[in-house]
Amino acid sequence: MTVAIYPGSFDPITNGHIDILKSGAEIFDKVIIAVSYNANKQGFLPVEIRADLIKKCVRDIRNVEVDCFEGLTVEYAKKRGAEVLLRGLRTSFDFEYEMQLSQTNHALYNNIKTVFLITKPEFNFISSSCVREILINKGDIKGFVPEAVADYLISNYACL
Ligand code: ADP
């Protein structure tokens, strides 16, 4: 049984993340989408809200679990018995950063392999930071995030 961890900030989860997650769930026996957080560094959304929103979006995917973790991703992977880290790639800019991250994780824990998936072209330009920027400037985020996420963000944050 191959368990993959899909780690990230997911602040908030976007259609691009969901695309990678669905593909990962077709490849691996189980995918744990794990929201990473740092208790000393607050993100845009509280970590519990990020995880709750993800849960709403993945209800129908039977082999996906949602969790949160603090600290090193490889330590979390060891704890969960995972051998694979799943990451998404959009641009060559992502590639430079992701290659370094992947090699660092492998240096820390040589049982771990990072698998990269490329998103569908229609989701390639989407990032959580753009969604936040659009939201606080009262733009339309509906095409960028799943419906449940858009509904939550618009009713709770669009007035910022
Ligand atoms: P991090 O804070 O670790 O960069 P993110 O939540 O921003 O986490 O992203 C998690 C993973 O999803 C990363 O591998 C990132 O490259 C990937 N990702 C983000 N947005 C997209 C997208 N639109 N299409 C494909 N992959 C994406």
mmCIF file of C-alpha atoms and ligand atoms in Angstrom, residues 6-10 14 16-17 20 87-90 94 97-98 119 123-124 126 128, ligand 1:
data_model
loop_
_atom_site.group_PDB
_atom_site.id
_atom_site.type_symbol
_atom_site.label_atom_id
_atom_site.label_comp_id
_atom_site.label_asym_id
_atom_site.label_seq_id
_atom_site.Cartn_x
_atom_site.Cartn_y
_atom_site.Cartn_z
ATOM 1 C CA TYR A 6 0.395 16.097 -0.223
ATOM 2 C CA PRO A 7 1.813 18.844 2.000
ATOM 3 C CA GLY A 8 1.240 22.581 1.627
ATOM 4 C CA SER A 9 -0.140 25.734 3.178
ATOM 5 C CA PHE A 10 -3.438 25.553 1.255
ATOM 6 C CA THR A 14 -7.581 26.253 -4.943
ATOM 7 C CA GLY A 16 -5.153 23.816 -8.951
ATOM 8 C CA HIS A 17 -4.533 21.985 -5.666
ATOM 9 C CA ILE A 20 -3.267 17.623 -8.341
ATOM 10 C CA ARG A 87 3.779 18.172 -5.108
ATOM 11 C CA GLY A 88 2.382 20.188 -7.978
ATOM 12 C CA LEU A 89 4.407 21.988 -10.637
ATOM 13 C CA ARG A 90 3.248 25.040 -12.541
ATOM 14 C CA ASP A 94 8.168 26.242 -9.105
ATOM 15 C CA TYR A 97 12.215 25.735 -5.618
ATOM 16 C CA GLU A 98 10.669 22.256 -5.644
ATOM 17 C CA THR A 119 -1.814 20.556 -13.374
ATOM 18 C CA PHE A 123 -5.494 25.753 -13.452
ATOM 19 C CA ASN A 124 -1.857 26.528 -14.126
ATOM 20 C CA ILE A 126 -3.869 29.838 -9.980
ATOM 21 C CA SER A 128 -3.474 30.893 -3.099
HETATM 22 P P1 ADP B 1 3.556 25.733 -0.082
HETATM 23 O O1 ADP B 1 3.230 26.728 0.983
HETATM 24 O O2 ADP B 1 4.251 24.506 0.414
HETATM 25 O O3 ADP B 1 4.187 26.304 -1.321
HETATM 26 P P2 ADP B 1 0.995 25.650 -1.415
HETATM 27 O O4 ADP B 1 -0.247 25.482 -0.627
HETATM 28 O O5 ADP B 1 1.233 27.001 -1.998
HETATM 29 O O6 ADP B 1 2.146 25.166 -0.469
HETATM 30 O O7 ADP B 1 1.064 24.559 -2.574
HETATM 31 C C1 ADP B 1 1.163 23.176 -2.270
HETATM 32 C C2 ADP B 1 1.609 22.436 -3.519
HETATM 33 O O8 ADP B 1 0.657 22.622 -4.557
HETATM 34 C C3 ADP B 1 2.944 22.908 -4.100
HETATM 35 O O9 ADP B 1 3.605 21.789 -4.644
HETATM 36 C C4 ADP B 1 2.545 23.863 -5.189
HETATM 37 O O10 ADP B 1 3.520 23.951 -6.206
HETATM 38 C C5 ADP B 1 1.293 23.169 -5.697
HETATM 39 N N1 ADP B 1 0.367 24.076 -6.355
HETATM 40 C C6 ADP B 1 -0.098 25.269 -5.927
HETATM 41 N N2 ADP B 1 -0.940 25.820 -6.817
HETATM 42 C C7 ADP B 1 -1.015 24.948 -7.870
HETATM 43 C C8 ADP B 1 -1.690 24.952 -9.136
HETATM 44 N N3 ADP B 1 -2.452 25.961 -9.526
HETATM 45 N N4 ADP B 1 -1.499 23.896 -9.940
HETATM 46 C C9 ADP B 1 -0.695 22.877 -9.548
HETATM 47 N N5 ADP B 1 -0.024 22.816 -8.399
HETATM 48 C C10 ADP B 1 -0.181 23.830 -7.567
#
